[in-house]
Amino acid sequence: MKFSNPANLFLLAISASQVATARPSKTYTEMYRPQFHFSPAKNWMNDPNGLVYDDGTYHLYFQYNPGGTTWGAMSWGHASSRDLTHWTEHPVALQARGFPDNITEMFFSGTVVIDEHNTSGFGRRGKTPWIAMYTSYYPIEQVLPSGKHIRKDQQAQSIAYSLDKGMTWTTYDAENPVIAEPPARYQDQVLEFRDPSVFWHDATHRWIAVVSLAKLHKILIYTSHDLKHWDLASEFGPANAVGGVWECPSIFPLSLDGSSDVKWVLMLGLNPGGPPGTVGSGTQYIVGNFDGTTFTADTDSIHDGGAPEGSVIFEDFEGEKTFAERGWTATGDLTNASPAKGTLAGQNPVTGFLGEQLLNTFLNGDATTGTLSSTPFEISHKYINFLVGGGSNTNETAIRLKVDGRTVHTSAGSNSEGLTWQSWDVTAVEGKEGVIEISDNATGGWGHINVDQISFSNMRATNNVANWLDWGPDFYAALGFNGLPRDQRTVIAWMNNWQYGGVIPTDPWRSAMTIPRHLALKTIDGKAALVQEPAGKWKALTRGGRVFTFRRVDGGIRELGRLGKTLQIELTFARDKSSTFGIAVAANRDYTSETRVGYDFSTQEVFIDRTRSGNVSFDNTFASVYRAPLSVGADGTVSLRVFVDWSSVEVFGGEGEATITSQIFPEKDAVYGRLFSTGGSTNDVKLRVKEVDSAWR
Ligand SMILES: *[C@@H]1O[C@H](CO)[C@@H](O)[C@H](O)[C@H]1NC(C)=O
Ligand SMILES: *[C@@H]1O[C@H](CO)[C@@H](O)[C@H](O)[C@H]1NC(C)=O
Ligand SMILES: *[C@@H]1O[C@H](CO)[C@@H](O)[C@H](O)[C@H]1NC(C)=O
Ligand SMILES: *[C@@H]1O[C@H](CO)[C@@H](O)[C@H](O)[C@H]1NC(C)=O
Ligand SMILES: *[C@@H]1O[C@H](CO)[C@@H](O)[C@H](O)[C@H]1NC(C)=O
C-alpha cells in the first residue's frame, strides 16, 4: 500500500465524484488492455491482497479505489480464478467506510487465512470462517465502536471474517483494531505501521503475523492463538536494500533444491529504492530460517554492496576545485568546468553517486562536449572500480583506460541518470602506467556522462545491495497464496510502479497484476536463490507455434515479420562474435517503435530496453533499459522465455533465476518482430513463438 498524506485525501474527494463517469469494459479490448493478465474492469488497483486458495479456486483481493483511476478511497477489490489464467471480478469485498464522501477508514494491504479449526470462534452453523487481516488507515481522529481512540492518519491492524468463502465480509468492530499500535519503543511510528501477512505455523500451532515498520526498515513478528489477540515475538531488520519504505512483508518456507532441507524466505517491497537502473519501487527477498518466533537471515543472503573495503580512491570529485585544478587535462566545454553538486538544471534526478559531488557533463544540458584526461598513474591493483551513469553509446560518451596510448577498456552508462558500479579487470596491464579518459562527444539524446568514485582495489565493486525477486521496474508488493502446499508457493505482484503508476495512459482502469509465478529455492553459484516459473494453464491459451532455427544469425537485423500482440516466446542462442543478441517485439511496421529483449554477452546480463517502446512520454524515467545478471548456461547457450501482452513484457532468463517485468505502451500496429545481433554473429538460434488468446473471452 502507499503511504497517504493530506494531498492524497484532497485528490480522493475529486476522484470520488468521478464514480459515475468510469464505464466498465465488457470486452476487455480497449487500447493497452492486458489480455492474459488480471486488470480490474475499471478504476485504480495496486497491491495484491489476501491471496488464498480453497477447493479449486484461487482468490485474489487487491487494493482498489472504487471511485476513480488514481489512488484513493482504498478498498479491497476481489477476483477469482480456477486456473490462475482466467479471472472473474466480483463485487468489492471491503469498501472504504463512509465512501464516497465521508471516509473514516480505508482498508490497506493485508492477507486472508482460512480458519479451519475455528480458532477465532467466528464460525457459525458449520461454516468455516475466513479471516482477513489488514491495515486500517484512519484519515480522521476518532473513537471507534471498540472504544479505541485513534489518531488522524494512524495505521493499525484489524480483522474481518467471511462465512461465505470470501464473497462478503464482516469487520470485527467489537475489538478492531486488534493491533492498534506498534510496541512502545516505536510509538513514533504509529503512522507507518502496516501490511500484515498472516499464516498458520504448524510446528508451534499458532498464527503468525508479519507487519512492517515501513520507515524503520523493520518487520515485527507477532503470534496468536485466535487471530484476535496478538503478542509481539521478535523483530528483524534493517538489512539489504533500504532505499525506501519497507512494505508488504511476508515469510514462507520452501524446500532447498527439492530436498528435505527447508529454508524460510522473507519477501518485501521497497519504495523507492528498487533494483539498479530502476526508479521507484521493487521487491527483494532474504533467505534464512524461522523457528516460530524469530527470522534469522543466512549470512550469504545479506549484502553490503558498494566499493570493497580498503579501496584506494583515485578521484571522488569532492571539494571546490575545477577539473584542471585537480590534475585533469580538460578540453572543450570542460576546460574551466568543475564537478557538479548532484542534479543539474533540466536533468532528471541523478542518483547513486557518493558524497556531495560527481562529474556530470549535463552542464549546459546535452550540448556540452569535451574530454578529461587524468594524470598518469601506476596500475597497482587488479581492478579499477567506478560509478557511471548517463548515455550508453560508448562512441558518444565513455570512460576509458588507456595504456601506452591504446584504449584497453571502455565503459558507459545505460541511458539512466542512476550511477552504478562498473569494474575493469586490469590484471593484464598491472604495473604499467595508465590514463583515464572521460569523453562526451554528443549533443543530444543521452549525450552526457556521470562518473564518481574512481578507485583501485583487488576486488570488484558490486551493485548488489539486495536479492531482487525481479529486476524490472514493474514488480511490486508480491504476495503468495495461503492454502497451497509448501512447495507450490505461487506469487502475484502489482505490475506497476509508484514512480508513474498514477499517470500510465490506460482508461478506464489503471494497473494490472503480473503473471502468477511459481517459486522454488535452488542453489545457484553456491547460494540459495529463488527461481520463478510462470504458473497457470498456458497450453489452453496458446496456439500456433512458429519455430525458427538458424545455425547462425549474422551481425545486424533479421526480420521476422508479423508475430502478434500477445506472445509467448522461447529463445535460445549461443555466443559467437556478437556483443548483444535478442528479439525486438511489439514493433510497428517500420520499427520506429519496438521493445528489445536480449542478452549482453559482455556483462552477462539479460535486458529489456523500452526506450522506444511506444508512449514513453508520460514520465521522464520511463524510457530506460533494465538489466538482470544471468550466467551463460553450462551448455554455452542462453535461454529466455518472454511473455508479451498488450501493455507488458516479462522475461524469465535461464531456469527462472533472472526475471524482468516491464510495462510498455506500444503503437497501434505493434505486431512485428525481428532478431538483432549487435557487433557480429550469433550461433544456434532457436526461436518458438506462440500467440496467446485473450483470457477474457
Ligand atoms: C462522517 O462519519 C462520521 C462517522 O460515521 C460521523 O460521525 C460524521 O458526522 C460524518 N460526517 C459527515 C460530514 O457526514
Ligand atoms: C466456532 O466457534 C463459535 C464460538 O465458540 C461457535 O459458536 C461455533 O459453533 C463454532 N464452530 C462452527 C463451525 O460454527
Ligand atoms: C560506434 O562506431 C562504430 C565505428 O564507427 C560503429 O560501427 C558502431 O555502429 C557505432 N556504435 C553505435 C552504438 O553507434
Ligand atoms: C566526435 O564527433 C566528431 C563529429 O561527429 C568527430 O569528428 C570526432 O572524431 C568525434 N571524436 C571522438 C573522440 O569520437
Ligand atoms: C501518452 O500518454 C499520455 C498520458 O496518458 C498522454 O497524455 C499522451 O497524449 C500520450 N502520447 C501519445 C503520443 O499517445
PDB file of C-alpha atoms in Angstrom, residues 373 488 676:
ATOM      1  CA  SER A 373      42.324  13.026 -19.199  1.00  0.00           C
ATOM      2  CA  GLN A 488       3.567 -24.893  -4.620  1.00  0.00           C
ATOM      3  CA  PHE A 676      19.139  -8.303 -33.569  1.00  0.00           C
TER       4      PHE A 676
END
